[in-house]
CSV table of C-alpha atoms in Angstrom, one decimal:
chain,number,residue,atom,x,y,z
A,1,UNK,CA,97.6,91.8,175.3
A,2,UNK,CA,98.1,95.3,173.9
A,3,UNK,CA,101.6,94.3,174.9
A,4,UNK,CA,101.8,91.1,173.0
A,5,UNK,CA,100.0,92.5,169.8
A,6,UNK,CA,102.8,95.5,169.8
A,7,UNK,CA,105.1,92.9,170.2
A,8,UNK,CA,104.0,90.6,167.1
A,9,UNK,CA,103.4,93.2,164.8
A,10,UNK,CA,107.1,94.6,165.5
A,11,UNK,CA,108.4,91.3,164.7
A,12,UNK,CA,106.3,90.9,161.6
A,13,UNK,CA,107.8,94.3,160.7
A,14,UNK,CA,111.4,93.4,161.8
A,15,UNK,CA,111.0,90.2,159.4
A,16,UNK,CA,110.0,92.2,156.3
A,17,UNK,CA,112.9,95.0,156.9
A,18,UNK,CA,115.4,91.5,157.1
A,19,UNK,CA,114.1,90.5,154.0
A,20,UNK,CA,114.5,93.9,152.6
A,21,UNK,CA,117.8,94.6,153.3
A,22,UNK,CA,118.6,91.2,152.1
A,23,UNK,CA,117.4,92.1,148.8
A,24,UNK,CA,118.7,95.5,148.6
A,25,UNK,CA,122.4,93.6,149.1
A,26,UNK,CA,121.6,91.0,146.1
A,27,UNK,CA,120.4,94.0,144.0
A,28,UNK,CA,123.6,96.2,144.6
A,29,UNK,CA,126.1,93.8,144.2
A,30,UNK,CA,124.2,92.7,141.1
A,31,UNK,CA,124.0,96.1,139.3
A,32,UNK,CA,127.7,96.8,140.9
A,33,UNK,CA,129.2,93.5,139.1
A,34,UNK,CA,127.0,94.4,135.7
A,35,UNK,CA,127.0,98.1,135.3
A,36,UNK,CA,130.5,98.6,133.1
A,37,UNK,CA,129.6,95.6,130.8
A,38,UNK,CA,125.8,97.1,130.0
A,39,UNK,CA,127.6,100.3,129.7
A,40,UNK,CA,129.9,99.1,127.8
A,41,UNK,CA,127.4,97.0,125.4
A,42,UNK,CA,124.6,99.8,124.8
A,43,UNK,CA,128.0,102.2,123.8
A,44,UNK,CA,128.7,99.2,121.1
A,45,UNK,CA,125.3,98.8,120.1
A,46,UNK,CA,125.1,102.9,119.4
A,47,UNK,CA,128.2,103.1,117.9
A,48,UNK,CA,127.6,100.2,115.4
A,49,UNK,CA,124.3,102.1,114.5
A,50,UNK,CA,126.0,105.2,114.2
A,51,UNK,CA,128.8,103.4,111.8
A,52,UNK,CA,125.9,102.4,109.3
A,53,UNK,CA,125.2,106.0,108.9
A,54,UNK,CA,128.4,107.3,108.6
A,55,UNK,CA,130.6,106.1,105.7
A,56,UNK,CA,134.0,104.9,106.6
A,57,UNK,CA,137.2,107.8,106.8
A,58,UNK,CA,135.0,110.3,108.0
A,59,UNK,CA,136.3,110.3,111.6
A,60,UNK,CA,139.1,110.2,113.4
A,61,UNK,CA,137.5,111.0,116.7
A,62,UNK,CA,136.3,109.3,119.6
A,63,UNK,CA,132.6,110.5,118.7
A,64,UNK,CA,130.4,108.6,121.1
A,65,UNK,CA,132.3,111.0,123.7
A,66,UNK,CA,132.3,114.0,121.6
A,67,UNK,CA,129.0,114.8,122.1
A,68,UNK,CA,126.5,118.0,122.3
A,69,UNK,CA,123.2,118.2,124.6
A,70,UNK,CA,120.6,119.0,122.2
A,71,UNK,CA,117.6,121.1,123.4
A,72,UNK,CA,114.1,120.0,122.6
A,73,UNK,CA,112.9,121.3,119.3
A,74,UNK,CA,109.8,121.3,117.2
A,75,UNK,CA,111.7,120.9,114.1
A,76,UNK,CA,113.3,117.6,115.3
A,77,UNK,CA,110.2,116.4,116.9
A,78,UNK,CA,111.5,116.1,120.4
A,79,UNK,CA,110.5,116.4,123.5
A,80,UNK,CA,113.1,116.2,125.9
A,81,UNK,CA,117.1,116.9,125.5
A,82,UNK,CA,118.6,114.0,123.2
A,83,UNK,CA,122.7,113.8,122.6
A,84,UNK,CA,124.1,114.7,119.0
A,85,UNK,CA,127.6,112.8,117.9
A,86,UNK,CA,130.1,115.0,115.9
A,87,UNK,CA,132.5,113.0,113.6
A,88,UNK,CA,135.8,115.0,113.1
A,89,UNK,CA,138.6,114.6,110.7
A,90,UNK,CA,141.5,116.5,111.9
A,91,UNK,CA,139.1,118.3,114.2
A,92,UNK,CA,137.2,119.7,111.7
A,93,UNK,CA,133.6,118.5,111.9
A,94,UNK,CA,132.9,116.6,109.2
A,95,UNK,CA,129.5,115.0,109.9
A,96,UNK,CA,126.5,115.3,112.6
A,97,UNK,CA,124.7,112.6,114.3
A,98,UNK,CA,121.2,114.0,115.3
A,99,UNK,CA,118.1,112.5,116.7
A,100,UNK,CA,114.6,112.9,115.6
A,101,UNK,CA,111.2,111.7,115.9
A,102,UNK,CA,108.5,111.7,113.5
A,103,UNK,CA,105.4,112.3,115.8
A,104,UNK,CA,103.0,111.3,113.4
A,105,UNK,CA,103.5,107.8,112.2
A,106,UNK,CA,100.4,105.3,112.0
A,107,UNK,CA,101.0,103.8,115.3
A,108,UNK,CA,102.7,107.0,117.6
A,109,UNK,CA,106.3,108.2,117.2
A,110,UNK,CA,109.1,106.7,114.8
A,111,UNK,CA,112.4,107.5,116.6
A,112,UNK,CA,115.0,108.4,113.8
A,113,UNK,CA,118.9,109.0,114.0
A,114,UNK,CA,120.3,110.7,111.2
A,115,UNK,CA,123.6,111.6,110.3
A,116,UNK,CA,124.3,115.1,108.2
A,117,UNK,CA,127.6,115.7,106.7
A,118,UNK,CA,129.2,119.4,107.1
A,119,UNK,CA,127.6,120.3,103.7
A,120,UNK,CA,124.1,119.7,104.6
A,121,UNK,CA,123.9,116.2,102.5
A,122,UNK,CA,122.4,113.3,104.5
A,123,UNK,CA,125.0,110.8,104.9
A,124,UNK,CA,122.2,108.0,106.5
A,125,UNK,CA,119.0,107.9,108.4
A,126,UNK,CA,118.0,104.7,110.1
A,127,UNK,CA,115.0,104.1,112.3
A,128,UNK,CA,115.4,103.2,116.1
A,129,UNK,CA,112.2,102.4,117.1
A,130,UNK,CA,108.5,102.1,116.1
A,131,UNK,CA,105.0,100.7,116.2
A,132,UNK,CA,104.6,100.5,112.8
A,133,UNK,CA,102.6,97.8,111.8
A,134,UNK,CA,104.6,94.6,111.0
A,135,UNK,CA,104.4,93.4,107.0
A,136,UNK,CA,102.8,96.7,105.9
A,137,UNK,CA,104.5,100.0,107.5
A,138,UNK,CA,107.8,98.3,108.5
A,139,UNK,CA,110.0,98.7,105.5
A,140,UNK,CA,111.3,101.9,106.8
A,141,UNK,CA,113.3,99.5,108.8
A,142,UNK,CA,116.2,98.6,107.2
A,143,UNK,CA,116.2,95.1,107.9
A,144,UNK,CA,113.0,94.8,105.7
A,145,UNK,CA,113.4,96.8,103.1
A,146,UNK,CA,116.2,99.2,102.0
A,147,UNK,CA,113.6,102.3,101.5
A,148,UNK,CA,115.6,104.1,104.3
A,149,UNK,CA,118.4,104.7,102.2
A,150,UNK,CA,116.5,106.6,99.7
A,151,UNK,CA,118.0,109.4,101.9
A,152,UNK,CA,121.2,109.0,101.1
A,153,UNK,CA,123.2,111.4,99.7
A,154,UNK,CA,120.3,114.0,99.6
A,155,UNK,CA,120.0,117.7,100.7
A,156,UNK,CA,118.0,121.1,101.0
A,157,UNK,CA,120.2,122.2,97.9
A,158,UNK,CA,119.2,119.5,95.7
A,159,UNK,CA,115.6,118.7,96.5
A,160,UNK,CA,113.5,121.5,97.0
A,161,UNK,CA,110.5,121.9,99.8
A,162,UNK,CA,107.9,120.6,97.7
A,163,UNK,CA,110.1,117.7,96.8
A,164,UNK,CA,110.1,116.6,100.0
A,165,UNK,CA,106.8,114.6,100.1
A,166,UNK,CA,106.2,110.9,99.1
A,167,UNK,CA,105.3,110.5,95.4
A,168,UNK,CA,101.8,110.5,95.6
A,169,UNK,CA,101.7,113.9,97.8
A,170,UNK,CA,103.4,115.2,94.4
A,171,UNK,CA,107.3,114.5,96.2
A,172,UNK,CA,110.3,112.8,95.1
A,173,UNK,CA,110.1,110.1,97.6
A,174,UNK,CA,108.9,106.0,97.0
A,175,UNK,CA,106.4,104.6,99.3
A,176,UNK,CA,104.6,101.4,99.3
A,177,UNK,CA,101.2,100.9,98.5
A,178,UNK,CA,99.3,100.4,101.5
A,179,UNK,CA,101.2,102.3,104.0
A,180,UNK,CA,101.6,105.8,103.0
A,181,UNK,CA,101.3,107.6,106.2
A,182,UNK,CA,104.5,105.9,107.8
A,183,UNK,CA,106.7,106.9,104.8
A,184,UNK,CA,105.6,110.2,104.7
A,185,UNK,CA,105.6,111.2,108.2
A,186,UNK,CA,109.3,109.8,108.1
A,187,UNK,CA,110.0,112.1,105.1
A,188,UNK,CA,108.8,115.0,107.0
A,189,UNK,CA,110.6,114.1,110.2
A,190,UNK,CA,113.9,114.0,108.1
A,191,UNK,CA,112.7,117.3,106.2
A,192,UNK,CA,112.3,119.3,109.3
A,193,UNK,CA,115.7,117.7,110.8
A,194,UNK,CA,117.5,119.2,107.9
A,195,UNK,CA,115.9,122.6,107.9
A,196,UNK,CA,117.4,122.3,111.9
A,197,UNK,CA,120.7,121.6,111.1
A,198,UNK,CA,120.6,124.6,108.8
A,199,UNK,CA,119.4,127.1,111.3
A,200,UNK,CA,122.2,125.7,113.9
A,201,UNK,CA,124.7,125.1,111.6
A,202,UNK,CA,127.3,127.3,113.5
A,203,UNK,CA,126.5,125.7,117.2
A,204,UNK,CA,127.0,121.9,115.3
A,205,UNK,CA,129.7,122.6,113.4
A,206,UNK,CA,131.5,124.3,115.9
A,207,UNK,CA,135.3,123.1,116.4
A,208,UNK,CA,136.6,121.4,119.9
A,209,UNK,CA,137.2,123.1,122.7
A,210,UNK,CA,134.2,125.7,122.4
A,211,UNK,CA,132.0,126.0,124.7
A,212,UNK,CA,128.6,123.5,124.4
A,213,UNK,CA,125.4,125.4,122.6
B,1,UNK,CA,113.9,62.3,146.6
B,2,UNK,CA,112.1,59.7,145.0
B,3,UNK,CA,112.5,59.0,141.2
B,4,UNK,CA,108.6,58.7,141.5
B,5,UNK,CA,108.2,62.1,142.9
B,6,UNK,CA,110.3,64.0,140.2
B,7,UNK,CA,108.6,62.2,137.4
B,8,UNK,CA,105.3,63.7,139.2
B,9,UNK,CA,106.7,66.7,139.3
B,10,UNK,CA,107.8,67.1,135.6
B,11,UNK,CA,104.9,65.3,134.4
B,12,UNK,CA,102.9,67.9,136.4
B,13,UNK,CA,104.8,70.7,135.1
B,14,UNK,CA,105.0,69.9,131.4
B,15,UNK,CA,101.6,68.9,131.0
B,16,UNK,CA,99.1,67.7,133.5
B,17,UNK,CA,99.1,71.7,135.1
B,18,UNK,CA,100.8,73.0,132.0
B,19,UNK,CA,100.8,76.8,132.6
B,20,UNK,CA,100.3,78.2,128.9
B,21,UNK,CA,97.5,75.8,128.4
B,22,UNK,CA,95.6,74.0,131.2
B,23,UNK,CA,96.2,76.8,134.4
B,24,UNK,CA,96.1,79.7,131.3
B,25,UNK,CA,98.0,81.8,133.6
B,26,UNK,CA,101.1,84.3,132.5
B,27,UNK,CA,98.8,84.9,129.4
B,28,UNK,CA,100.7,88.7,129.0
B,29,UNK,CA,103.8,87.8,127.9
B,30,UNK,CA,102.3,84.2,126.1
B,31,UNK,CA,100.9,86.4,123.4
B,32,UNK,CA,102.9,89.4,123.4
B,33,UNK,CA,106.4,87.5,122.3
B,34,UNK,CA,105.1,84.4,120.8
B,35,UNK,CA,105.8,86.3,117.6
B,36,UNK,CA,108.8,84.0,116.5
B,37,UNK,CA,110.4,80.2,118.4
B,38,UNK,CA,113.5,82.7,119.6
B,39,UNK,CA,111.5,85.4,121.2
B,40,UNK,CA,109.2,82.8,122.5
B,41,UNK,CA,111.8,80.5,124.4
B,42,UNK,CA,114.1,83.3,125.2
B,43,UNK,CA,111.3,84.6,127.5
B,44,UNK,CA,110.0,81.3,128.3
B,45,UNK,CA,113.7,80.2,129.6
B,46,UNK,CA,113.9,83.5,131.5
B,47,UNK,CA,110.9,83.0,133.4
B,48,UNK,CA,111.6,79.2,133.8
B,49,UNK,CA,114.8,80.5,135.6
B,50,UNK,CA,112.8,83.1,137.9
B,51,UNK,CA,110.5,80.7,138.6
B,52,UNK,CA,113.2,77.8,140.1
B,53,UNK,CA,115.2,80.4,141.9
B,54,UNK,CA,112.1,82.2,143.2
B,55,UNK,CA,110.7,78.6,144.5
B,56,UNK,CA,113.7,77.8,145.4
B,57,UNK,CA,114.8,80.9,148.0
B,58,UNK,CA,111.3,80.5,149.1
B,59,UNK,CA,111.1,76.9,150.5
B,60,UNK,CA,114.0,77.2,152.4
B,61,UNK,CA,112.9,80.0,154.7
B,62,UNK,CA,109.1,78.5,154.3
B,63,UNK,CA,108.8,78.3,158.4
B,64,UNK,CA,110.5,81.4,159.2
B,65,UNK,CA,108.4,84.1,157.0
B,66,UNK,CA,105.3,85.5,159.2
B,67,UNK,CA,102.0,84.1,157.6
B,68,UNK,CA,100.3,87.8,157.5
B,69,UNK,CA,103.5,89.2,155.2
B,70,UNK,CA,104.2,86.2,153.3
B,71,UNK,CA,103.0,87.8,150.1
B,72,UNK,CA,104.9,90.9,149.7
B,73,UNK,CA,108.1,88.8,151.1
B,74,UNK,CA,107.3,86.7,148.3
B,75,UNK,CA,106.7,89.8,145.7
B,76,UNK,CA,110.1,91.4,147.0
B,77,UNK,CA,112.2,87.9,146.2
B,78,UNK,CA,110.5,87.6,142.6
B,79,UNK,CA,111.2,91.0,141.8
B,80,UNK,CA,115.1,91.0,142.9
B,81,UNK,CA,115.0,87.9,141.2
B,82,UNK,CA,113.7,89.3,137.8
B,83,UNK,CA,115.9,92.6,138.3
B,84,UNK,CA,119.1,90.3,138.6
B,85,UNK,CA,117.9,88.2,135.8
B,86,UNK,CA,117.4,91.8,133.6
B,87,UNK,CA,120.4,93.4,134.5
B,88,UNK,CA,122.3,89.9,133.7
B,89,UNK,CA,120.4,89.5,130.3
B,90,UNK,CA,121.0,93.6,129.6
B,91,UNK,CA,124.8,92.4,130.2
B,92,UNK,CA,125.4,89.8,128.6
B,93,UNK,CA,123.1,89.1,126.0
B,94,UNK,CA,122.3,92.9,125.4
B,95,UNK,CA,120.6,92.6,121.8
B,96,UNK,CA,118.1,90.2,122.6
B,97,UNK,CA,117.1,92.4,125.9
B,98,UNK,CA,116.5,94.9,123.6
B,99,UNK,CA,114.2,92.8,121.4
B,100,UNK,CA,112.3,91.3,124.3
B,101,UNK,CA,112.1,94.7,126.3
B,102,UNK,CA,109.3,95.4,128.6
B,103,UNK,CA,108.3,91.9,129.0
B,104,UNK,CA,111.5,90.9,131.2
B,105,UNK,CA,110.3,93.2,133.9
B,106,UNK,CA,106.8,92.5,133.8
B,107,UNK,CA,108.1,88.7,134.4
B,108,UNK,CA,107.5,89.8,138.5
B,109,UNK,CA,103.6,90.7,137.8
B,110,UNK,CA,103.6,87.1,136.1
B,111,UNK,CA,101.3,85.2,138.1
B,112,UNK,CA,102.3,81.9,136.9
B,113,UNK,CA,105.0,82.7,139.4
B,114,UNK,CA,104.0,83.7,142.5
B,115,UNK,CA,101.1,81.3,142.0
B,116,UNK,CA,103.7,78.8,142.3
B,117,UNK,CA,105.7,80.1,145.7
B,118,UNK,CA,102.0,80.1,147.1
B,119,UNK,CA,100.6,76.9,146.0
B,120,UNK,CA,104.1,74.6,146.1
B,121,UNK,CA,107.3,76.6,147.4
B,122,UNK,CA,105.7,77.7,150.7
B,123,UNK,CA,104.3,73.7,151.4
B,124,UNK,CA,107.5,71.7,150.2
B,125,UNK,CA,111.1,71.0,150.4
B,126,UNK,CA,113.5,73.1,148.6
B,127,UNK,CA,114.9,70.9,146.0
B,128,UNK,CA,111.0,69.7,145.1
B,129,UNK,CA,110.3,73.1,145.1
B,130,UNK,CA,113.3,74.9,142.4
B,131,UNK,CA,112.2,71.3,140.3
B,132,UNK,CA,108.6,72.2,140.3
B,133,UNK,CA,109.6,75.8,139.2
B,134,UNK,CA,111.8,74.8,136.7
B,135,UNK,CA,109.3,72.4,135.1
B,136,UNK,CA,106.2,74.5,135.1
B,137,UNK,CA,108.8,77.3,133.6
B,138,UNK,CA,110.0,74.3,131.0
B,139,UNK,CA,106.0,74.0,130.4
B,140,UNK,CA,105.4,77.6,129.6
B,141,UNK,CA,108.4,77.7,127.3
B,142,UNK,CA,107.6,74.4,125.2
B,143,UNK,CA,103.7,76.2,124.9
B,144,UNK,CA,106.0,79.7,123.7
B,145,UNK,CA,107.9,77.6,121.4
B,146,UNK,CA,105.2,75.8,119.8
B,147,UNK,CA,102.9,78.5,119.7
B,148,UNK,CA,106.0,80.8,118.3
B,149,UNK,CA,106.5,78.7,115.2
B,150,UNK,CA,103.3,78.2,114.5
B,151,UNK,CA,103.1,82.2,114.1
B,152,UNK,CA,106.3,82.7,112.6
B,153,UNK,CA,105.7,79.7,110.0
B,154,UNK,CA,102.5,80.9,108.9
B,155,UNK,CA,102.9,84.5,109.6
B,156,UNK,CA,106.7,85.0,108.0
B,157,UNK,CA,107.8,81.7,106.6
B,158,UNK,CA,110.3,81.0,108.3
B,159,UNK,CA,112.1,79.3,111.8
B,160,UNK,CA,114.8,80.3,114.3
B,161,UNK,CA,114.9,84.1,112.9
B,162,UNK,CA,116.7,86.2,115.4
B,163,UNK,CA,118.5,83.6,116.6
B,164,UNK,CA,121.8,85.9,116.2
B,165,UNK,CA,120.6,88.2,118.5
B,166,UNK,CA,120.6,85.5,121.4
B,167,UNK,CA,123.5,83.4,120.0
B,168,UNK,CA,125.9,86.1,117.9
B,169,UNK,CA,126.3,86.9,114.5
B,170,UNK,CA,127.7,83.5,113.8
B,171,UNK,CA,124.0,81.6,113.7
B,172,UNK,CA,122.7,84.1,111.2
B,173,UNK,CA,122.9,81.5,109.1
B,174,UNK,CA,120.6,78.9,111.2
B,175,UNK,CA,117.1,80.8,110.1
B,176,UNK,CA,115.3,78.2,107.7
B,177,UNK,CA,113.8,79.5,105.4
B,178,UNK,CA,110.7,77.2,105.1
B,179,UNK,CA,108.4,78.9,102.6
B,180,UNK,CA,110.6,80.8,99.7
B,181,UNK,CA,109.5,84.0,98.6
B,182,UNK,CA,106.6,84.3,101.3
B,183,UNK,CA,104.7,87.1,101.5
B,184,UNK,CA,103.9,86.9,105.0
B,185,UNK,CA,100.5,86.4,106.6
B,186,UNK,CA,100.0,89.4,108.7
B,187,UNK,CA,97.5,87.8,111.0
B,188,UNK,CA,99.7,85.6,112.6
B,189,UNK,CA,102.0,87.9,113.7
B,190,UNK,CA,100.0,90.7,115.1
B,191,UNK,CA,98.2,89.5,118.3
B,192,UNK,CA,94.7,87.7,116.8
B,193,UNK,CA,97.5,85.3,116.0
B,194,UNK,CA,98.4,84.5,119.5
B,195,UNK,CA,95.0,84.0,121.2
B,196,UNK,CA,94.0,81.9,117.7
B,197,UNK,CA,96.9,80.4,118.0
B,198,UNK,CA,96.4,79.4,121.7
B,199,UNK,CA,93.0,78.7,121.4
B,200,UNK,CA,94.2,75.5,118.9
B,201,UNK,CA,96.6,74.7,121.1
B,202,UNK,CA,94.2,74.2,124.1
B,203,UNK,CA,91.8,72.8,121.9
B,204,UNK,CA,94.5,69.7,120.6
B,205,UNK,CA,95.5,69.2,124.4
B,206,UNK,CA,91.8,68.5,125.4
B,207,UNK,CA,91.5,66.6,122.3
B,208,UNK,CA,94.4,64.1,123.5
B,209,UNK,CA,92.9,64.0,127.1
B,210,UNK,CA,89.4,62.9,125.8
B,211,UNK,CA,91.4,60.6,123.5
B,212,UNK,CA,93.1,59.1,126.4
B,213,UNK,CA,90.5,59.0,128.3
B,214,UNK,CA,88.1,57.2,126.1
B,215,UNK,CA,90.7,54.4,125.6
B,216,UNK,CA,91.2,54.3,129.0
B,217,UNK,CA,87.6,53.5,130.1
B,218,UNK,CA,85.4,51.6,127.4
B,219,UNK,CA,81.9,53.0,128.4
B,220,UNK,CA,82.6,56.7,127.5
B,221,UNK,CA,81.8,59.2,130.1
B,222,UNK,CA,81.4,63.0,129.2
B,223,UNK,CA,84.6,64.8,130.2
B,224,UNK,CA,84.4,67.9,132.1
B,225,UNK,CA,86.6,70.8,129.8
B,226,UNK,CA,89.9,72.0,131.5
B,227,UNK,CA,90.6,75.7,131.6
B,228,UNK,CA,89.9,78.6,133.6
B,229,UNK,CA,92.6,79.0,136.2
B,230,UNK,CA,91.5,76.2,138.4
B,231,UNK,CA,93.7,73.0,138.4
B,232,UNK,CA,91.0,71.6,136.5
B,233,UNK,CA,89.8,67.7,136.7
B,234,UNK,CA,92.4,65.5,135.0
B,235,UNK,CA,91.7,62.0,133.5
B,236,UNK,CA,93.6,59.5,131.9
């Protein structure tokens, strides 16, 4: 009796193991088949996004692979390592693409990507992901409204710290009635990212071949 | 397989036992992604594919799987298939994959997939099982399409927005701006819109059933209302 029970259990276990092995094989095969395509599409997607915020002709390098690991920084609002991309012309850095987080959106964090030119001017900002209310706070998406383009060309030189607020708070940035929290968070995050850039200018703009900061 | 059987399977999947408005299984994706036609149909088709594949994989081995561990085996098979679909979508329709995001892996947890494997594929031959999975999935897709259409039309005044995500940039011009200069109706886009829309669809189906039953039998009997997870009493 004891023996048959053990045998039955073993048989069931082997059966389960058999299915697990088959399942794993199928998954491994699919993964190996799709891996390069997925990596390629992700790279294309990222490149398309970066191309939106960099003016044409600013880079002659393969910027998707000219990266810099950025440590988490309160000025960027990041809690994990992020990747910065560098646009170069003849080896000289012309712009840096940074990832930043506005942690205080109406519905949690707003992920941003922004390109800052070597002279400290903003080349462009885009929202990568957010959970703001559709129809109210989502005008920070370019697909919904050109609001986000209001940052283009701005820098800390021509806008003082007090200007980096929405108009309702006495600053110089537009907002739409009914949704002030969202743009307030984005403006603050962009302003802080500019401060980060100013503080880490030397590392970010280091010429090619220097050790990674 | 007889034509009659095939018709029965499709009638069950698309109408009589429709997962979305009769069995009320798989509500999570239904409510979450049905904000536009394209999102709803895309996730519906992905689910239909997974259901057809999982039913087709389980049916041929239904007599091999030990009864005691059948549920883990089913879940394993479904999870593998969903991951295969997820990886393929990530590779070949990457932008659509970004939109549907978390809801693709969540197909694993959609109880309708396991429900059909357990209640149909484990008792029927492979071809019938595959057709059942497909029909059930298409029934769900149809509900997602109608619900997505209602919410998109009311909420944004468009139809088929986001088609370019699935078919490439050339499809950008296919978006129908049904109501020009529409300012949007937030309630329809937000989750409550999904609940209200689904309620209306269920009411509509029940009304059609009642009407059919009333025509069939002159003396009007009191009809039980369909709903819940029970494969409800059917009439007509």
